[in-house]
Amino acid sequence: MINGKIWLSSPTMHEEEQAYIKKAFDTNWVAPLGPNVTEFEDVTAKYVGVAHAAALSAGTAALHLAVKLAGIKPGDKVLCSDLTFSATVNPVSYEGGEQVFIDSERDTWNMDPQALEKAFVTYPNAKAVIVANLYGTPAKLDELKEITEAHGAVFIEDAAESLGASYKGKMTGSFGKYNALSYNGNKIITTSGGGMLLSDDEEAIKKARFWATQSREPFPWYEHKELGYNYRMSNIVAGIGLGQMEHLNEHVALKEAIYQRYEDGFKKRNLPISMNPYLQDSKPNFWLSCCLIDKTCPVKPMTILEYLKKRNIEGRPIWKPMHMQLFYKDRDFITVRDNVGEDIFARGMCLPSDIKMTVAEQEMVMDKIAECFA
Ligand SMILES: *Cc1c(COP(=O)(O)O)cnc(C)c1O
């Protein structure tokens, strides 16, 4: 309980963040850039297992630069996860590209490889594929990457929610040609706000840093040949990130324990719900524990969420699929099944997954949920 409330996922700070910030103050490396930024990039690249990283002002900025690096031009088609946060797909529009939304499968709730294969039949010239690892659960990354590359498209991984998760022993955020992380306030670690672009391609990361600092050419005066952006991370923010990185594995372990307690607790209470699934050869970071209400049960997620809200407990609906968003009403949507994303949206919800929630508080949350089924 923080400020009288049980949170979905709030920032968890430690001592080390302050030490890095103090160092930045003491050396006057408050802005711009500075040694914390370089170190944060190095530490993150090493952790994820990618050669190069660029620290940015947001995960959305990382995705935007990934889309630019993939060479998306006006009218280009980009095949995107449908069941995700809008920030996964909006950057395609920043460059004038057109999203085609790909339905989910039921094993991980992420992009369905069969639907992706089908999409390439309709859109053989699609330039890129953007896959999100929803709620920290790795997608079927090998299959998706293989299909993408077989069609000559660029694979982009949105690992904003899945830092610390792995698939077949490899960290998420390392499967794409370009990969994005986020340090937004409620993610598994946070810098108060920020993002990271990761790639094995050194030239690409250098280009991203160039675009992110207003595309300033190396002249004594301000010389510009290209459109620029102000997307870099500050040295203060990177200091918070360095402190948080020292606790990432601990955050993942705490999140996993929360997921396990929900799974066991719902079983013990005999509730008609199941947890968000994952593949046996993957290890999620369990960023948000989610559940799905059985098809035969008439109880709706919004009823439970409102019941919890009245008791100062924060849950959240599942991301509303992108093909259902008014803004994207003109976009195509490809599915091979019974519209999996819409079904998960209708029957699923995100549970309080804050790592400062006590065991007793979590038991109380489950009791309150059980009351909705009584
Ligand atoms: C949080 C998030 C982003 C965006 O990250 P910001 O740092 O908030 O810009 C992108 N994609 C997904 C799936 C996210 O959850």
mmCIF file of C-alpha atoms and ligand atoms in Angstrom:
data_model
loop_
_atom_site.group_PDB
_atom_site.id
_atom_site.type_symbol
_atom_site.label_atom_id
_atom_site.label_comp_id
_atom_site.label_asym_id
_atom_site.label_seq_id
_atom_site.Cartn_x
_atom_site.Cartn_y
_atom_site.Cartn_z
ATOM 1 C CA MET A 1 0.000 0.000 0.000
ATOM 2 C CA ILE A 2 1.536 3.326 -1.108
ATOM 3 C CA ASN A 3 -0.434 6.519 -0.417
ATOM 4 C CA GLY A 4 -3.358 4.378 0.722
ATOM 5 C CA LYS A 5 -3.655 2.516 -2.573
ATOM 6 C CA ILE A 6 -2.639 -0.804 -4.107
ATOM 7 C CA TRP A 7 -1.148 0.101 -7.487
ATOM 8 C CA LEU A 8 -1.025 -1.633 -10.837
ATOM 9 C CA SER A 9 2.735 -1.043 -11.113
ATOM 10 C CA SER A 10 4.369 2.006 -9.535
ATOM 11 C CA PRO A 11 8.037 3.087 -9.538
ATOM 12 C CA THR A 12 10.287 1.273 -7.025
ATOM 13 C CA MET A 13 13.378 3.302 -6.179
ATOM 14 C CA HIS A 14 16.490 2.299 -4.247
ATOM 15 C CA GLU A 15 19.567 4.056 -2.789
ATOM 16 C CA GLU A 16 21.826 3.724 -5.828
ATOM 17 C CA GLU A 17 19.792 6.004 -8.097
ATOM 18 C CA GLN A 18 20.477 8.932 -5.757
ATOM 19 C CA ALA A 19 24.226 8.230 -5.743
ATOM 20 C CA TYR A 20 24.372 8.414 -9.560
ATOM 21 C CA ILE A 21 22.298 11.601 -9.574
ATOM 22 C CA LYS A 22 24.538 13.138 -6.904
ATOM 23 C CA LYS A 23 27.584 12.325 -9.015
ATOM 24 C CA ALA A 24 25.966 14.106 -11.945
ATOM 25 C CA PHE A 25 25.288 17.183 -9.768
ATOM 26 C CA ASP A 26 28.771 17.175 -8.240
ATOM 27 C CA THR A 27 30.465 17.080 -11.639
ATOM 28 C CA ASN A 28 27.896 19.459 -13.199
ATOM 29 C CA TRP A 29 27.066 16.790 -15.810
ATOM 30 C CA VAL A 30 23.405 17.698 -15.344
ATOM 31 C CA ALA A 31 22.835 18.163 -19.053
ATOM 32 C CA PRO A 32 23.263 17.450 -21.840
ATOM 33 C CA LEU A 33 24.313 13.812 -22.154
ATOM 34 C CA GLY A 34 27.398 12.992 -20.026
ATOM 35 C CA PRO A 35 29.084 9.861 -18.599
ATOM 36 C CA ASN A 36 25.951 8.297 -17.045
ATOM 37 C CA VAL A 37 24.342 8.169 -20.506
ATOM 38 C CA THR A 38 27.270 6.315 -22.052
ATOM 39 C CA GLU A 39 27.489 3.935 -19.112
ATOM 40 C CA PHE A 40 23.733 3.284 -19.131
ATOM 41 C CA GLU A 41 23.936 2.441 -22.840
ATOM 42 C CA ASP A 42 26.855 0.066 -22.261
ATOM 43 C CA VAL A 43 25.290 -1.670 -19.246
ATOM 44 C CA THR A 44 21.984 -2.122 -21.080
ATOM 45 C CA ALA A 45 23.527 -3.396 -24.319
ATOM 46 C CA LYS A 46 25.572 -5.940 -22.351
ATOM 47 C CA TYR A 47 22.562 -7.075 -20.301
ATOM 48 C CA VAL A 48 20.341 -7.566 -23.353
ATOM 49 C CA GLY A 49 23.122 -9.073 -25.435
ATOM 50 C CA VAL A 50 23.173 -6.512 -28.246
ATOM 51 C CA ALA A 51 26.270 -4.691 -29.488
ATOM 52 C CA HIS A 52 25.052 -1.057 -29.441
ATOM 53 C CA ALA A 53 22.470 1.131 -27.699
ATOM 54 C CA ALA A 54 21.240 4.726 -27.869
ATOM 55 C CA ALA A 55 19.586 6.221 -24.766
ATOM 56 C CA LEU A 56 16.560 8.343 -25.698
ATOM 57 C CA SER A 57 13.838 10.468 -24.138
ATOM 58 C CA ALA A 58 11.128 7.783 -24.527
ATOM 59 C CA GLY A 59 10.394 4.291 -25.780
ATOM 60 C CA THR A 60 8.185 5.945 -28.390
ATOM 61 C CA ALA A 61 11.211 7.897 -29.650
ATOM 62 C CA ALA A 62 13.149 4.609 -29.915
ATOM 63 C CA LEU A 63 10.342 3.095 -31.977
ATOM 64 C CA HIS A 64 10.173 6.189 -34.173
ATOM 65 C CA LEU A 65 13.894 6.004 -34.946
ATOM 66 C CA ALA A 66 13.573 2.228 -35.538
ATOM 67 C CA VAL A 67 10.877 2.959 -38.134
ATOM 68 C CA LYS A 68 13.103 5.612 -39.741
ATOM 69 C CA LEU A 69 16.088 3.246 -39.804
ATOM 70 C CA ALA A 70 13.882 0.603 -41.454
ATOM 71 C CA GLY A 71 13.434 3.174 -44.229
ATOM 72 C CA ILE A 72 9.650 3.510 -43.968
ATOM 73 C CA LYS A 73 8.397 6.078 -46.490
ATOM 74 C CA PRO A 74 4.890 7.471 -47.132
ATOM 75 C CA GLY A 75 2.563 4.689 -48.264
ATOM 76 C CA ASP A 76 4.802 1.819 -47.101
ATOM 77 C CA LYS A 77 2.994 -1.009 -45.336
ATOM 78 C CA VAL A 78 4.164 -2.121 -41.893
ATOM 79 C CA LEU A 79 2.716 -5.254 -40.311
ATOM 80 C CA CYS A 80 2.107 -4.566 -36.604
ATOM 81 C CA SER A 81 0.943 -6.240 -33.412
ATOM 82 C CA ASP A 82 -2.757 -5.489 -32.968
ATOM 83 C CA LEU A 83 -3.167 -6.197 -29.262
ATOM 84 C CA THR A 84 -0.755 -3.612 -27.825
ATOM 85 C CA PHE A 85 -0.318 -0.049 -26.617
ATOM 86 C CA SER A 86 -0.753 2.582 -29.348
ATOM 87 C CA ALA A 87 2.914 3.651 -28.969
ATOM 88 C CA THR A 88 3.955 0.401 -30.699
ATOM 89 C CA VAL A 89 2.251 1.451 -33.913
ATOM 90 C CA ASN A 90 1.937 5.274 -33.929
ATOM 91 C CA PRO A 91 5.536 5.871 -35.126
ATOM 92 C CA VAL A 92 4.622 4.229 -38.457
ATOM 93 C CA SER A 93 2.240 7.141 -39.032
ATOM 94 C CA TYR A 94 4.939 9.676 -38.029
ATOM 95 C CA GLU A 95 6.767 8.578 -41.197
ATOM 96 C CA GLY A 96 3.632 8.382 -43.342
ATOM 97 C CA GLY A 97 3.581 4.586 -43.395
ATOM 98 C CA GLU A 98 0.427 2.492 -43.135
ATOM 99 C CA GLN A 99 -0.131 -0.097 -40.435
ATOM 100 C CA VAL A 100 -1.674 -3.477 -41.146
ATOM 101 C CA PHE A 101 -2.759 -5.019 -37.858
ATOM 102 C CA ILE A 102 -2.033 -8.692 -37.189
ATOM 103 C CA ASP A 103 -4.176 -10.706 -34.772
ATOM 104 C CA SER A 104 -2.809 -12.534 -31.703
ATOM 105 C CA GLU A 105 -2.464 -16.247 -30.949
ATOM 106 C CA ARG A 106 -3.671 -17.788 -27.686
ATOM 107 C CA ASP A 107 -0.356 -19.244 -26.407
ATOM 108 C CA THR A 108 1.268 -15.852 -25.569
ATOM 109 C CA TRP A 109 -1.410 -13.277 -26.633
ATOM 110 C CA ASN A 110 1.184 -11.894 -29.083
ATOM 111 C CA MET A 111 1.327 -11.678 -32.887
ATOM 112 C CA ASP A 112 0.165 -14.909 -34.555
ATOM 113 C CA PRO A 113 2.824 -16.251 -36.980
ATOM 114 C CA GLN A 114 0.099 -17.796 -39.157
ATOM 115 C CA ALA A 115 -1.685 -14.465 -39.453
ATOM 116 C CA LEU A 116 1.630 -12.789 -40.285
ATOM 117 C CA GLU A 117 2.243 -15.354 -43.054
ATOM 118 C CA LYS A 118 -1.244 -14.629 -44.393
ATOM 119 C CA ALA A 119 -0.602 -10.873 -44.292
ATOM 120 C CA PHE A 120 2.492 -11.269 -46.485
ATOM 121 C CA VAL A 121 0.273 -12.928 -49.122
ATOM 122 C CA THR A 122 -1.884 -9.784 -49.298
ATOM 123 C CA TYR A 123 1.042 -7.389 -48.726
ATOM 124 C CA PRO A 124 4.132 -9.039 -50.255
ATOM 125 C CA ASN A 125 5.973 -5.697 -50.307
ATOM 126 C CA ALA A 126 5.472 -4.871 -46.628
ATOM 127 C CA LYS A 127 8.677 -3.146 -45.470
ATOM 128 C CA ALA A 128 8.768 -4.026 -41.779
ATOM 129 C CA VAL A 129 7.136 -5.994 -38.973
ATOM 130 C CA ILE A 130 6.757 -4.583 -35.445
ATOM 131 C CA VAL A 131 6.159 -7.151 -32.711
ATOM 132 C CA ALA A 132 5.432 -6.281 -29.072
ATOM 133 C CA ASN A 133 6.031 -8.699 -26.183
ATOM 134 C CA LEU A 134 2.790 -8.043 -24.349
ATOM 135 C CA TYR A 135 2.924 -7.564 -20.562
ATOM 136 C CA GLY A 136 6.468 -8.961 -20.544
ATOM 137 C CA THR A 137 5.631 -12.283 -22.230
ATOM 138 C CA PRO A 138 7.874 -13.128 -25.201
ATOM 139 C CA ALA A 139 6.108 -13.650 -28.532
ATOM 140 C CA LYS A 140 6.913 -16.630 -30.803
ATOM 141 C CA LEU A 141 9.978 -14.637 -31.798
ATOM 142 C CA ASP A 142 11.864 -17.235 -33.847
ATOM 143 C CA GLU A 143 8.910 -17.984 -36.095
ATOM 144 C CA LEU A 144 7.945 -14.326 -36.516
ATOM 145 C CA LYS A 145 11.510 -13.279 -37.311
ATOM 146 C CA GLU A 146 11.956 -16.116 -39.812
ATOM 147 C CA ILE A 147 8.738 -15.271 -41.678
ATOM 148 C CA THR A 148 9.659 -11.563 -41.710
ATOM 149 C CA GLU A 149 13.153 -12.121 -43.094
ATOM 150 C CA ALA A 150 11.955 -14.682 -45.650
ATOM 151 C CA HIS A 151 9.879 -11.827 -47.127
ATOM 152 C CA GLY A 152 12.759 -9.365 -47.064
ATOM 153 C CA ALA A 153 11.196 -7.147 -44.407
ATOM 154 C CA VAL A 154 12.860 -5.584 -41.348
ATOM 155 C CA PHE A 155 12.068 -7.139 -37.971
ATOM 156 C CA ILE A 156 11.507 -4.585 -35.167
ATOM 157 C CA GLU A 157 10.991 -5.756 -31.602
ATOM 158 C CA ASP A 158 9.017 -3.585 -29.192
ATOM 159 C CA ALA A 159 10.450 -4.858 -25.903
ATOM 160 C CA ALA A 160 9.135 -1.838 -23.963
ATOM 161 C CA GLU A 161 7.262 -4.124 -21.562
ATOM 162 C CA SER A 162 9.634 -7.095 -21.586
ATOM 163 C CA LEU A 163 13.095 -5.969 -20.403
ATOM 164 C CA GLY A 164 14.526 -8.954 -18.486
ATOM 165 C CA ALA A 165 12.372 -11.558 -20.274
ATOM 166 C CA SER A 166 14.031 -14.214 -22.417
ATOM 167 C CA TYR A 167 13.066 -16.568 -25.238
ATOM 168 C CA LYS A 168 15.023 -19.797 -25.755
ATOM 169 C CA GLY A 169 17.758 -18.424 -23.486
ATOM 170 C CA LYS A 170 18.122 -15.104 -25.357
ATOM 171 C CA MET A 171 16.956 -11.776 -23.949
ATOM 172 C CA THR A 172 14.018 -10.003 -25.560
ATOM 173 C CA GLY A 173 15.157 -6.771 -27.170
ATOM 174 C CA SER A 174 17.819 -8.670 -29.095
ATOM 175 C CA PHE A 175 15.708 -10.380 -31.781
ATOM 176 C CA GLY A 176 14.926 -7.399 -33.978
ATOM 177 C CA LYS A 177 17.270 -5.643 -36.358
ATOM 178 C CA TYR A 178 16.141 -2.693 -34.234
ATOM 179 C CA ASN A 179 14.731 -3.027 -30.734
ATOM 180 C CA ALA A 180 13.041 -0.588 -28.357
ATOM 181 C CA LEU A 181 12.929 -0.453 -24.537
ATOM 182 C CA SER A 182 10.945 1.925 -22.322
ATOM 183 C CA TYR A 183 11.641 3.349 -18.855
ATOM 184 C CA ASN A 184 8.242 4.946 -18.430
ATOM 185 C CA GLY A 185 6.959 5.280 -14.851
ATOM 186 C CA ASN A 186 5.172 1.955 -14.523
ATOM 187 C CA LYS A 187 7.570 -0.317 -16.463
ATOM 188 C CA ILE A 188 9.702 -3.029 -14.787
ATOM 189 C CA ILE A 189 12.398 -0.409 -14.191
ATOM 190 C CA THR A 190 11.928 3.319 -14.677
ATOM 191 C CA THR A 191 14.005 6.461 -15.115
ATOM 192 C CA SER A 192 10.868 8.609 -14.621
ATOM 193 C CA GLY A 193 10.678 8.522 -18.414
ATOM 194 C CA GLY A 194 12.998 7.398 -21.173
ATOM 195 C CA GLY A 195 13.769 4.764 -23.761
ATOM 196 C CA MET A 196 16.552 2.839 -25.462
ATOM 197 C CA LEU A 197 17.161 1.802 -29.053
ATOM 198 C CA LEU A 198 19.230 -1.387 -29.446
ATOM 199 C CA SER A 199 20.904 -2.898 -32.490
ATOM 200 C CA ASP A 200 23.973 -4.890 -33.526
ATOM 201 C CA ASP A 201 24.384 -2.384 -36.374
ATOM 202 C CA GLU A 202 26.822 0.263 -35.133
ATOM 203 C CA GLU A 203 26.194 2.653 -38.046
ATOM 204 C CA ALA A 204 22.447 2.518 -37.375
ATOM 205 C CA ILE A 205 22.877 3.414 -33.709
ATOM 206 C CA LYS A 206 25.245 6.271 -34.636
ATOM 207 C CA LYS A 207 22.661 7.544 -37.104
ATOM 208 C CA ALA A 208 19.954 7.341 -34.446
ATOM 209 C CA ARG A 209 22.091 9.413 -32.036
ATOM 210 C CA PHE A 210 22.633 11.954 -34.840
ATOM 211 C CA TRP A 211 18.908 12.283 -35.596
ATOM 212 C CA ALA A 212 18.177 12.418 -31.840
ATOM 213 C CA THR A 213 20.465 15.462 -31.418
ATOM 214 C CA GLN A 214 18.828 17.645 -34.098
ATOM 215 C CA SER A 215 20.815 16.115 -36.983
ATOM 216 C CA ARG A 216 23.592 18.569 -36.323
ATOM 217 C CA GLU A 217 26.437 18.202 -38.822
ATOM 218 C CA PRO A 218 30.040 18.347 -37.554
ATOM 219 C CA PHE A 219 30.641 22.024 -38.371
ATOM 220 C CA PRO A 220 31.547 24.930 -36.044
ATOM 221 C CA TRP A 221 28.176 26.531 -36.867
ATOM 222 C CA TYR A 222 24.755 24.835 -36.890
ATOM 223 C CA GLU A 223 24.677 23.019 -40.213
ATOM 224 C CA HIS A 224 21.756 20.736 -41.140
ATOM 225 C CA LYS A 225 21.235 18.453 -44.116
ATOM 226 C CA GLU A 226 18.518 16.341 -42.541
ATOM 227 C CA LEU A 227 15.436 16.742 -40.348
ATOM 228 C CA GLY A 228 16.388 16.518 -36.682
ATOM 229 C CA TYR A 229 14.750 15.585 -33.382
ATOM 230 C CA ASN A 230 15.372 16.322 -29.713
ATOM 231 C CA TYR A 231 15.192 12.731 -28.476
ATOM 232 C CA ARG A 232 18.310 12.250 -26.325
ATOM 233 C CA MET A 233 18.261 11.163 -22.674
ATOM 234 C CA SER A 234 19.741 13.510 -20.055
ATOM 235 C CA ASN A 235 22.626 12.540 -17.781
ATOM 236 C CA ILE A 236 20.375 12.818 -14.688
ATOM 237 C CA VAL A 237 17.785 10.455 -16.143
ATOM 238 C CA ALA A 238 20.502 7.986 -17.163
ATOM 239 C CA GLY A 239 21.775 8.033 -13.557
ATOM 240 C CA ILE A 240 18.384 6.823 -12.353
ATOM 241 C CA GLY A 241 18.566 4.106 -15.018
ATOM 242 C CA LEU A 242 21.977 2.910 -13.838
ATOM 243 C CA GLY A 243 20.690 2.602 -10.284
ATOM 244 C CA GLN A 244 17.595 0.736 -11.469
ATOM 245 C CA MET A 245 19.639 -1.698 -13.577
ATOM 246 C CA GLU A 246 21.296 -2.932 -10.357
ATOM 247 C CA HIS A 247 17.833 -4.064 -9.236
ATOM 248 C CA LEU A 248 16.302 -5.318 -12.481
ATOM 249 C CA ASN A 249 16.728 -9.042 -11.751
ATOM 250 C CA GLU A 250 15.312 -8.538 -8.273
ATOM 251 C CA HIS A 251 12.270 -6.747 -9.763
ATOM 252 C CA VAL A 252 11.726 -9.658 -12.170
ATOM 253 C CA ALA A 253 11.880 -12.200 -9.300
ATOM 254 C CA LEU A 254 9.331 -10.204 -7.284
ATOM 255 C CA LYS A 255 7.013 -9.924 -10.321
ATOM 256 C CA GLU A 256 7.251 -13.667 -10.896
ATOM 257 C CA ALA A 257 6.325 -14.362 -7.263
ATOM 258 C CA ILE A 258 3.249 -12.124 -7.694
ATOM 259 C CA TYR A 259 2.195 -14.079 -10.806
ATOM 260 C CA GLN A 260 2.668 -17.403 -8.973
ATOM 261 C CA ARG A 261 0.609 -16.269 -5.996
ATOM 262 C CA TYR A 262 -2.238 -15.207 -8.287
ATOM 263 C CA GLU A 263 -2.131 -18.492 -10.158
ATOM 264 C CA ASP A 264 -2.148 -20.551 -6.935
ATOM 265 C CA GLY A 265 -4.604 -18.250 -5.172
ATOM 266 C CA PHE A 266 -7.200 -18.339 -7.944
ATOM 267 C CA LYS A 267 -6.961 -22.126 -8.104
ATOM 268 C CA LYS A 268 -7.347 -22.403 -4.334
ATOM 269 C CA ARG A 269 -10.406 -20.153 -4.491
ATOM 270 C CA ASN A 270 -11.830 -22.170 -7.374
ATOM 271 C CA LEU A 271 -12.411 -19.115 -9.573
ATOM 272 C CA PRO A 272 -13.381 -19.442 -13.265
ATOM 273 C CA ILE A 273 -10.259 -17.559 -14.422
ATOM 274 C CA SER A 274 -6.846 -18.399 -15.862
ATOM 275 C CA MET A 275 -3.574 -16.448 -15.961
ATOM 276 C CA ASN A 276 -1.988 -14.924 -19.095
ATOM 277 C CA PRO A 277 -0.114 -17.851 -20.717
ATOM 278 C CA TYR A 278 3.517 -18.153 -21.810
ATOM 279 C CA LEU A 279 5.655 -20.649 -23.710
ATOM 280 C CA GLN A 280 7.625 -23.252 -21.771
ATOM 281 C CA ASP A 281 10.829 -22.271 -23.601
ATOM 282 C CA SER A 282 10.411 -18.624 -22.672
ATOM 283 C CA LYS A 283 10.821 -16.789 -19.385
ATOM 284 C CA PRO A 284 8.600 -13.693 -19.067
ATOM 285 C CA ASN A 285 9.560 -10.779 -16.819
ATOM 286 C CA PHE A 286 5.974 -10.981 -15.463
ATOM 287 C CA TRP A 287 5.670 -7.189 -15.702
ATOM 288 C CA LEU A 288 1.879 -7.319 -15.355
ATOM 289 C CA SER A 289 -0.037 -10.336 -14.125
ATOM 290 C CA CYS A 290 -3.205 -10.672 -16.189
ATOM 291 C CA CYS A 291 -6.158 -13.000 -16.117
ATOM 292 C CA LEU A 292 -8.864 -14.223 -18.456
ATOM 293 C CA ILE A 293 -12.411 -14.979 -17.285
ATOM 294 C CA ASP A 294 -13.793 -18.304 -18.574
ATOM 295 C CA LYS A 295 -16.077 -18.041 -21.633
ATOM 296 C CA THR A 296 -18.932 -19.694 -19.762
ATOM 297 C CA CYS A 297 -18.841 -17.139 -16.924
ATOM 298 C CA PRO A 298 -21.053 -14.001 -17.263
ATOM 299 C CA VAL A 299 -18.870 -11.782 -14.999
ATOM 300 C CA LYS A 300 -17.228 -8.934 -16.947
ATOM 301 C CA PRO A 301 -13.735 -7.491 -16.329
ATOM 302 C CA MET A 302 -15.093 -3.943 -15.982
ATOM 303 C CA THR A 303 -17.387 -5.086 -13.126
ATOM 304 C CA ILE A 304 -14.361 -6.437 -11.232
ATOM 305 C CA LEU A 305 -12.191 -3.401 -12.056
ATOM 306 C CA GLU A 306 -14.861 -1.010 -10.747
ATOM 307 C CA TYR A 307 -15.353 -3.142 -7.616
ATOM 308 C CA LEU A 308 -11.590 -2.981 -6.974
ATOM 309 C CA LYS A 309 -11.384 0.735 -7.731
ATOM 310 C CA LYS A 310 -13.972 1.495 -5.019
ATOM 311 C CA ARG A 311 -11.580 -0.243 -2.599
ATOM 312 C CA ASN A 312 -8.551 1.753 -3.800
ATOM 313 C CA ILE A 313 -7.109 -1.161 -5.771
ATOM 314 C CA GLU A 314 -5.836 -0.367 -9.254
ATOM 315 C CA GLY A 315 -6.320 -2.832 -12.120
ATOM 316 C CA ARG A 316 -6.573 -2.089 -15.832
ATOM 317 C CA PRO A 317 -8.409 -3.366 -18.886
ATOM 318 C CA ILE A 318 -6.371 -5.233 -21.505
ATOM 319 C CA TRP A 319 -5.028 -2.950 -24.290
ATOM 320 C CA LYS A 320 -7.904 -2.297 -26.680
ATOM 321 C CA PRO A 321 -6.869 -3.804 -30.044
ATOM 322 C CA MET A 322 -5.599 -1.250 -32.564
ATOM 323 C CA HIS A 323 -8.027 -2.352 -35.309
ATOM 324 C CA MET A 324 -10.882 -1.373 -32.959
ATOM 325 C CA GLN A 325 -9.516 2.175 -32.466
ATOM 326 C CA LEU A 326 -11.373 4.964 -34.252
ATOM 327 C CA PHE A 327 -8.085 6.572 -35.282
ATOM 328 C CA TYR A 328 -7.124 3.415 -37.210
ATOM 329 C CA LYS A 329 -10.559 2.601 -38.651
ATOM 330 C CA ASP A 330 -9.224 2.682 -42.231
ATOM 331 C CA ARG A 331 -6.455 0.152 -41.599
ATOM 332 C CA ASP A 332 -6.570 -3.504 -42.585
ATOM 333 C CA PHE A 333 -6.700 -6.274 -39.986
ATOM 334 C CA ILE A 334 -5.549 -9.838 -40.635
ATOM 335 C CA THR A 335 -6.733 -12.827 -38.605
ATOM 336 C CA VAL A 336 -6.809 -16.574 -39.172
ATOM 337 C CA ARG A 337 -8.897 -17.538 -36.166
ATOM 338 C CA ASP A 338 -11.923 -16.329 -34.232
ATOM 339 C CA ASN A 339 -10.543 -12.816 -33.564
ATOM 340 C CA VAL A 340 -8.351 -13.614 -30.586
ATOM 341 C CA GLY A 341 -7.456 -10.008 -29.630
ATOM 342 C CA GLU A 342 -11.105 -8.897 -29.355
ATOM 343 C CA ASP A 343 -11.860 -11.924 -27.209
ATOM 344 C CA ILE A 344 -8.933 -11.274 -24.831
ATOM 345 C CA PHE A 345 -9.969 -7.608 -24.611
ATOM 346 C CA ALA A 346 -13.541 -8.670 -23.733
ATOM 347 C CA ARG A 347 -12.632 -11.266 -21.093
ATOM 348 C CA GLY A 348 -9.223 -10.215 -19.762
ATOM 349 C CA MET A 349 -7.822 -7.725 -17.258
ATOM 350 C CA CYS A 350 -4.506 -6.597 -15.752
ATOM 351 C CA LEU A 351 -4.161 -7.280 -12.030
ATOM 352 C CA PRO A 352 -2.329 -5.174 -9.435
ATOM 353 C CA SER A 353 1.324 -6.163 -9.972
ATOM 354 C CA ASP A 354 3.172 -3.645 -7.849
ATOM 355 C CA ILE A 355 6.304 -5.185 -6.309
ATOM 356 C CA LYS A 356 5.746 -3.222 -3.085
ATOM 357 C CA MET A 357 2.388 -4.988 -2.592
ATOM 358 C CA THR A 358 2.639 -7.297 0.449
ATOM 359 C CA VAL A 359 1.539 -10.942 0.440
ATOM 360 C CA ALA A 360 -1.345 -10.030 2.771
ATOM 361 C CA GLU A 361 -2.426 -7.232 0.415
ATOM 362 C CA GLN A 362 -2.354 -9.580 -2.558
ATOM 363 C CA GLU A 363 -4.452 -12.152 -0.646
ATOM 364 C CA MET A 364 -6.932 -9.348 0.084
ATOM 365 C CA VAL A 365 -7.018 -8.408 -3.637
ATOM 366 C CA MET A 366 -7.818 -12.011 -4.516
ATOM 367 C CA ASP A 367 -10.535 -12.150 -1.839
ATOM 368 C CA LYS A 368 -12.111 -9.029 -3.351
ATOM 369 C CA ILE A 369 -11.967 -10.551 -6.823
ATOM 370 C CA ALA A 370 -13.559 -13.757 -5.467
ATOM 371 C CA GLU A 371 -16.444 -11.665 -4.083
ATOM 372 C CA CYS A 372 -17.275 -10.609 -7.658
ATOM 373 C CA PHE A 373 -17.915 -14.258 -8.557
ATOM 374 C CA ALA A 374 -19.951 -15.105 -5.420
HETATM 375 C C1 LIG B 1 5.264 1.863 -22.678
HETATM 376 C C2 LIG B 1 5.210 1.303 -24.031
HETATM 377 C C3 LIG B 1 5.744 1.988 -25.143
HETATM 378 C C4 LIG B 1 6.179 3.418 -25.103
HETATM 379 O O1 LIG B 1 7.154 3.747 -24.238
HETATM 380 P P1 LIG B 1 7.268 5.270 -23.692
HETATM 381 O O2 LIG B 1 8.573 5.238 -22.971
HETATM 382 O O3 LIG B 1 6.099 5.477 -22.785
HETATM 383 O O4 LIG B 1 7.263 6.178 -24.849
HETATM 384 C C5 LIG B 1 5.748 1.348 -26.358
HETATM 385 N N1 LIG B 1 5.240 0.130 -26.514
HETATM 386 C C6 LIG B 1 4.694 -0.553 -25.493
HETATM 387 C C7 LIG B 1 4.160 -1.927 -25.741
HETATM 388 C C8 LIG B 1 4.640 0.014 -24.226
HETATM 389 O O5 LIG B 1 4.046 -0.643 -23.225
#
